[in-house]
Amino acid sequence: MRAICCKTYDELSAYAADIVCETLKNRPNAVLALPTGSTPLGMYEELIARCGRGEVSFRNSSFFILDEYVDLPPAHTQSYNYYMRDRLFSHIDLPESGIHMLIGDTADDDAECDRYTRLLDSVEGGIDLLILGIGANGHIGFNEPSDAFFPDTHKILLTDDTVEANARFFDNPDEVPRFALTMGVRPMLRAKKILLLAYGSGKSVAVAKALNGPITPLLPASILQLHTDATIVADEGALQLAAR
Ligand code: PGA
């Protein structure tokens, strides 16, 4: 896995947007998987602006989200369904048929996970471009530190530090869901290209371990070392502890 150091958040966002645009230029019907959180917001703004200027079109592409909170309906303002529509999908020319999301408030979590696993398996050749964030604990999607890697979409109990980190988005910290559904690591490793975005010194320990540490489910992002085209796109702060 290699690392690219960007001087500013804007540079990081533009770099990631460039890779999205290049992917769609080479393959207009590309399949992408995208993260939520604070880090990709600049990239989404950049993509909306470029789409508005006619520099890129999402008309024939399709997108998967990585994860969703259990029990939050898609219309809940903190659900990741809502986030993706609000921050990106509603502002670009992506058709509804190109949007694939996990539903958090389903009556049967296992069936929902199976549905998503089958959908991901049906992507011929794998996702063209997978973009990830990273938690301070090294999670990717909501694959939290654990004794084992989970290959397919699964329900997970969020760690206390993830719940705490995400409390900033909720009016009341008690409202943060404890469980989530997340894509597993198998479709991630099957993706043709992976970008992991990391911004700020709060991610420096996780980034250093992901890049240079042992491959272990205790630091889920470390599994990306097995991929032949995975790049961490980060700023100086996030890379300050990484051997380069
Ligand atoms: P962040 O979240 O972009 O808000 O830091 C990343 C993550 O937890 O995966």
Tab-separated table of C-alpha atoms and ligand atoms in Angstrom:
chain	number	residue	atom	x	y	z
A	1	MET	CA	0.000	0.000	0.000
A	2	ARG	CA	1.401	3.417	-0.877
A	3	ALA	CA	0.733	6.826	0.634
A	4	ILE	CA	0.273	10.208	-0.984
A	5	CYS	CA	0.790	13.295	1.129
A	6	CYS	CA	-1.369	16.325	0.378
A	7	LYS	CA	-0.519	19.749	1.795
A	8	THR	CA	-4.081	20.827	2.497
A	9	TYR	CA	-7.575	19.403	2.899
A	10	ASP	CA	-8.559	21.039	-0.415
A	11	GLU	CA	-5.667	19.314	-2.158
A	12	LEU	CA	-6.684	15.959	-0.664
A	13	SER	CA	-10.287	16.489	-1.782
A	14	ALA	CA	-9.276	17.513	-5.301
A	15	TYR	CA	-6.904	14.544	-5.607
A	16	ALA	CA	-9.678	12.108	-4.641
A	17	ALA	CA	-12.150	13.850	-7.002
A	18	ASP	CA	-9.572	13.560	-9.823
A	19	ILE	CA	-9.409	9.772	-9.313
A	20	VAL	CA	-13.229	9.499	-9.347
A	21	CYS	CA	-13.385	11.521	-12.581
A	22	GLU	CA	-10.572	9.524	-14.187
A	23	THR	CA	-12.366	6.279	-13.280
A	24	LEU	CA	-15.592	7.502	-14.880
A	25	LYS	CA	-13.778	8.805	-17.956
A	26	ASN	CA	-12.211	5.387	-18.544
A	27	ARG	CA	-15.421	3.561	-17.741
A	28	PRO	CA	-18.653	5.622	-17.748
A	29	ASN	CA	-20.588	2.701	-16.243
A	30	ALA	CA	-18.100	2.278	-13.375
A	31	VAL	CA	-19.253	0.942	-9.997
A	32	LEU	CA	-18.033	2.947	-7.009
A	33	ALA	CA	-18.321	2.503	-3.259
A	34	LEU	CA	-18.172	5.608	-1.114
A	35	PRO	CA	-17.761	6.505	2.568
A	36	THR	CA	-19.600	8.844	4.889
A	37	GLY	CA	-18.058	10.947	7.693
A	38	SER	CA	-16.320	14.330	7.641
A	39	THR	CA	-13.284	13.465	5.555
A	40	PRO	CA	-14.970	12.944	2.141
A	41	LEU	CA	-17.144	16.082	2.315
A	42	GLY	CA	-14.644	18.192	0.356
A	43	MET	CA	-14.400	15.522	-2.331
A	44	TYR	CA	-18.205	15.448	-2.623
A	45	GLU	CA	-18.369	19.254	-2.967
A	46	GLU	CA	-15.711	19.080	-5.664
A	47	LEU	CA	-17.595	16.340	-7.551
A	48	ILE	CA	-20.873	18.309	-7.379
A	49	ALA	CA	-19.107	21.396	-8.766
A	50	ARG	CA	-17.457	19.424	-11.579
A	51	CYS	CA	-20.738	17.704	-12.473
A	52	GLY	CA	-22.479	21.124	-12.514
A	53	ARG	CA	-19.842	22.378	-14.971
A	54	GLY	CA	-20.378	19.335	-17.182
A	55	GLU	CA	-16.857	18.010	-16.522
A	56	VAL	CA	-18.074	14.644	-15.270
A	57	SER	CA	-21.290	12.648	-15.550
A	58	PHE	CA	-22.591	9.940	-13.237
A	59	ARG	CA	-25.458	9.050	-15.593
A	60	ASN	CA	-24.317	5.511	-16.286
A	61	SER	CA	-22.457	4.760	-13.050
A	62	SER	CA	-23.637	3.097	-9.867
A	63	PHE	CA	-22.720	3.585	-6.244
A	64	PHE	CA	-22.703	1.484	-3.098
A	65	ILE	CA	-22.538	2.861	0.407
A	66	LEU	CA	-20.296	1.079	2.889
A	67	ASP	CA	-22.489	0.930	5.955
A	68	GLU	CA	-25.610	2.071	7.794
A	69	TYR	CA	-26.774	2.406	11.382
A	70	VAL	CA	-29.208	-0.259	12.570
A	71	ASP	CA	-32.689	1.078	13.382
A	72	LEU	CA	-32.277	4.466	11.689
A	73	PRO	CA	-34.789	4.824	8.836
A	74	PRO	CA	-33.403	6.211	5.552
A	75	ALA	CA	-35.177	9.532	6.177
A	76	HIS	CA	-33.424	10.042	9.555
A	77	THR	CA	-31.034	12.984	9.193
A	78	GLN	CA	-28.161	11.004	10.757
A	79	SER	CA	-28.670	7.897	8.635
A	80	TYR	CA	-26.069	7.269	5.983
A	81	ASN	CA	-28.841	6.945	3.376
A	82	TYR	CA	-29.766	10.548	4.186
A	83	TYR	CA	-26.123	11.669	4.275
A	84	MET	CA	-25.354	10.290	0.810
A	85	ARG	CA	-28.449	11.855	-0.757
A	86	ASP	CA	-27.932	15.178	1.026
A	87	ARG	CA	-24.189	15.437	0.409
A	88	LEU	CA	-23.910	13.971	-3.066
A	89	PHE	CA	-26.633	11.999	-4.819
A	90	SER	CA	-29.281	14.762	-4.919
A	91	HIS	CA	-26.816	17.154	-6.546
A	92	ILE	CA	-25.434	15.026	-9.378
A	93	ASP	CA	-26.914	13.306	-12.429
A	94	LEU	CA	-26.886	9.823	-10.877
A	95	PRO	CA	-30.131	7.940	-11.608
A	96	GLU	CA	-32.036	6.314	-8.739
A	97	SER	CA	-31.303	2.912	-10.306
A	98	GLY	CA	-27.588	3.510	-9.687
A	99	ILE	CA	-27.953	3.920	-5.910
A	100	HIS	CA	-27.368	0.880	-3.678
A	101	MET	CA	-27.726	1.364	0.055
A	102	LEU	CA	-28.096	-0.773	3.140
A	103	ILE	CA	-31.401	-0.262	4.943
A	104	GLY	CA	-30.919	0.136	8.686
A	105	ASP	CA	-34.494	-0.164	9.914
A	106	THR	CA	-35.314	-3.483	8.313
A	107	ALA	CA	-37.239	-6.177	10.201
A	108	ASP	CA	-34.610	-8.792	9.347
A	109	ASP	CA	-30.975	-7.674	9.571
A	110	ASP	CA	-29.615	-11.029	8.364
A	111	ALA	CA	-31.779	-10.940	5.245
A	112	GLU	CA	-30.657	-7.370	4.555
A	113	CYS	CA	-26.995	-8.380	4.916
A	114	ASP	CA	-27.540	-11.340	2.556
A	115	ARG	CA	-29.259	-9.081	0.028
A	116	TYR	CA	-26.298	-6.666	0.052
A	117	THR	CA	-23.738	-9.480	-0.138
A	118	ARG	CA	-25.502	-10.911	-3.205
A	119	LEU	CA	-25.715	-7.467	-4.788
A	120	LEU	CA	-21.992	-6.892	-4.266
A	121	ASP	CA	-21.209	-10.370	-5.601
A	122	SER	CA	-23.173	-9.547	-8.752
A	123	VAL	CA	-20.776	-6.696	-9.625
A	124	GLU	CA	-18.831	-8.257	-12.448
A	125	GLY	CA	-15.096	-8.025	-11.832
A	126	GLY	CA	-15.618	-6.203	-8.522
A	127	ILE	CA	-16.120	-2.537	-7.614
A	128	ASP	CA	-14.071	-0.295	-9.906
A	129	LEU	CA	-13.187	2.283	-7.268
A	130	LEU	CA	-13.599	1.868	-3.523
A	131	ILE	CA	-13.093	4.984	-1.411
A	132	LEU	CA	-12.747	4.523	2.332
A	133	GLY	CA	-12.325	6.665	5.408
A	134	ILE	CA	-10.500	5.347	8.457
A	135	GLY	CA	-11.527	5.493	12.100
A	136	ALA	CA	-9.016	6.509	14.765
A	137	ASN	CA	-9.267	2.848	15.805
A	138	GLY	CA	-8.426	1.666	12.274
A	139	HIS	CA	-11.941	0.703	11.205
A	140	ILE	CA	-12.902	0.703	7.504
A	141	GLY	CA	-16.615	1.021	6.828
A	142	PHE	CA	-17.836	-0.255	10.179
A	143	ASN	CA	-15.432	-3.197	10.234
A	144	GLU	CA	-14.386	-2.558	13.825
A	145	PRO	CA	-11.269	-3.964	15.557
A	146	SER	CA	-12.028	-7.578	16.366
A	147	ASP	CA	-10.519	-11.057	16.700
A	148	ALA	CA	-11.419	-11.914	13.118
A	149	PHE	CA	-12.051	-10.325	9.743
A	150	PHE	CA	-15.659	-10.624	8.513
A	151	PRO	CA	-15.718	-11.273	4.755
A	152	ASP	CA	-19.291	-10.323	3.945
A	153	THR	CA	-21.930	-7.800	4.937
A	154	HIS	CA	-22.684	-8.208	8.623
A	155	LYS	CA	-24.203	-6.615	11.686
A	156	ILE	CA	-21.684	-5.243	14.157
A	157	LEU	CA	-21.673	-3.833	17.670
A	158	LEU	CA	-19.914	-0.472	17.426
A	159	THR	CA	-16.963	0.082	19.743
A	160	ASP	CA	-17.277	2.691	22.475
A	161	ASP	CA	-14.712	4.933	20.771
A	162	THR	CA	-16.659	4.863	17.489
A	163	VAL	CA	-19.905	5.702	19.293
A	164	GLU	CA	-18.088	8.536	21.070
A	165	ALA	CA	-16.494	9.816	17.831
A	166	ASN	CA	-19.867	9.833	16.053
A	167	ALA	CA	-21.771	11.440	18.933
A	168	ARG	CA	-20.772	14.833	17.511
A	169	PHE	CA	-23.359	14.374	14.756
A	170	PHE	CA	-26.277	13.703	17.141
A	171	ASP	CA	-28.159	16.170	19.390
A	172	ASN	CA	-27.864	13.728	22.259
A	173	PRO	CA	-25.001	11.189	22.573
A	174	ASP	CA	-27.511	8.615	23.846
A	175	GLU	CA	-29.144	8.653	20.402
A	176	VAL	CA	-26.070	7.184	18.648
A	177	PRO	CA	-27.035	3.689	17.505
A	178	ARG	CA	-24.949	0.878	19.010
A	179	PHE	CA	-25.244	-1.435	16.019
A	180	ALA	CA	-24.549	-1.014	12.344
A	181	LEU	CA	-24.592	-3.032	9.133
A	182	THR	CA	-21.410	-2.912	7.106
A	183	MET	CA	-19.884	-4.248	3.929
A	184	GLY	CA	-17.242	-6.850	4.814
A	185	VAL	CA	-13.637	-7.001	3.649
A	186	ARG	CA	-14.130	-9.471	0.774
A	187	PRO	CA	-15.772	-7.035	-1.720
A	188	MET	CA	-13.260	-4.430	-0.554
A	189	LEU	CA	-10.298	-6.621	-1.522
A	190	ARG	CA	-12.059	-7.539	-4.779
A	191	ALA	CA	-12.246	-3.848	-5.764
A	192	LYS	CA	-9.976	-2.889	-8.635
A	193	LYS	CA	-8.683	0.243	-6.946
A	194	ILE	CA	-8.850	1.517	-3.367
A	195	LEU	CA	-8.313	5.020	-1.972
A	196	LEU	CA	-8.317	5.514	1.764
A	197	LEU	CA	-8.739	9.157	2.816
A	198	ALA	CA	-7.228	10.278	6.113
A	199	TYR	CA	-7.072	13.824	7.419
A	200	GLY	CA	-5.586	15.162	10.645
A	201	SER	CA	-3.258	13.961	13.378
A	202	GLY	CA	-6.119	12.125	15.104
A	203	LYS	CA	-5.725	9.456	12.417
A	204	SER	CA	-1.908	9.233	12.605
A	205	VAL	CA	-1.662	6.126	14.811
A	206	ALA	CA	-4.210	4.201	12.736
A	207	VAL	CA	-2.594	5.297	9.462
A	208	ALA	CA	0.912	4.283	10.597
A	209	LYS	CA	-0.347	0.862	11.705
A	210	ALA	CA	-2.381	0.389	8.525
A	211	LEU	CA	0.655	1.159	6.372
A	212	ASN	CA	3.500	-0.405	8.306
A	213	GLY	CA	2.038	-2.617	11.033
A	214	PRO	CA	1.112	-6.295	10.990
A	215	ILE	CA	-1.981	-7.351	9.059
A	216	THR	CA	-4.468	-7.943	11.840
A	217	PRO	CA	-8.229	-7.690	12.434
A	218	LEU	CA	-7.326	-5.603	15.488
A	219	LEU	CA	-6.490	-2.855	12.962
A	220	PRO	CA	-8.923	-3.611	10.115
A	221	ALA	CA	-7.377	-1.147	7.622
A	222	SER	CA	-4.137	-3.196	7.738
A	223	ILE	CA	-5.797	-5.778	5.471
A	224	LEU	CA	-5.497	-3.272	2.617
A	225	GLN	CA	-1.767	-4.148	2.528
A	226	LEU	CA	-2.894	-7.290	0.673
A	227	HIS	CA	-4.363	-5.225	-2.173
A	228	THR	CA	-2.178	-4.430	-5.182
A	229	ASP	CA	-3.678	-0.995	-5.892
A	230	ALA	CA	-4.472	0.610	-2.540
A	231	THR	CA	-3.404	4.186	-1.767
A	232	ILE	CA	-3.728	6.213	1.402
A	233	VAL	CA	-4.400	9.834	0.491
A	234	ALA	CA	-3.605	11.864	3.562
A	235	ASP	CA	-2.234	15.126	4.929
A	236	GLU	CA	1.023	15.618	6.891
A	237	GLY	CA	-0.837	15.278	10.195
A	238	ALA	CA	-2.305	11.887	9.385
A	239	LEU	CA	1.051	10.674	7.999
A	240	GLN	CA	3.279	12.042	10.748
A	241	LEU	CA	3.938	8.644	12.358
A	242	ALA	CA	4.168	6.604	9.165
A	243	ALA	CA	7.530	5.331	7.904
A	244	ARG	CA	8.077	6.796	4.448
B	1	PGA	P1	-14.396	10.795	9.626
B	1	PGA	O1	-14.794	9.283	9.817
B	1	PGA	O2	-14.167	11.000	8.165
B	1	PGA	O3	-15.586	11.566	10.126
B	1	PGA	O4	-13.154	11.040	10.424
B	1	PGA	C1	-14.047	8.290	9.215
B	1	PGA	C2	-14.469	6.938	9.734
B	1	PGA	O5	-14.792	6.828	10.934
B	1	PGA	O6	-14.444	5.968	8.965
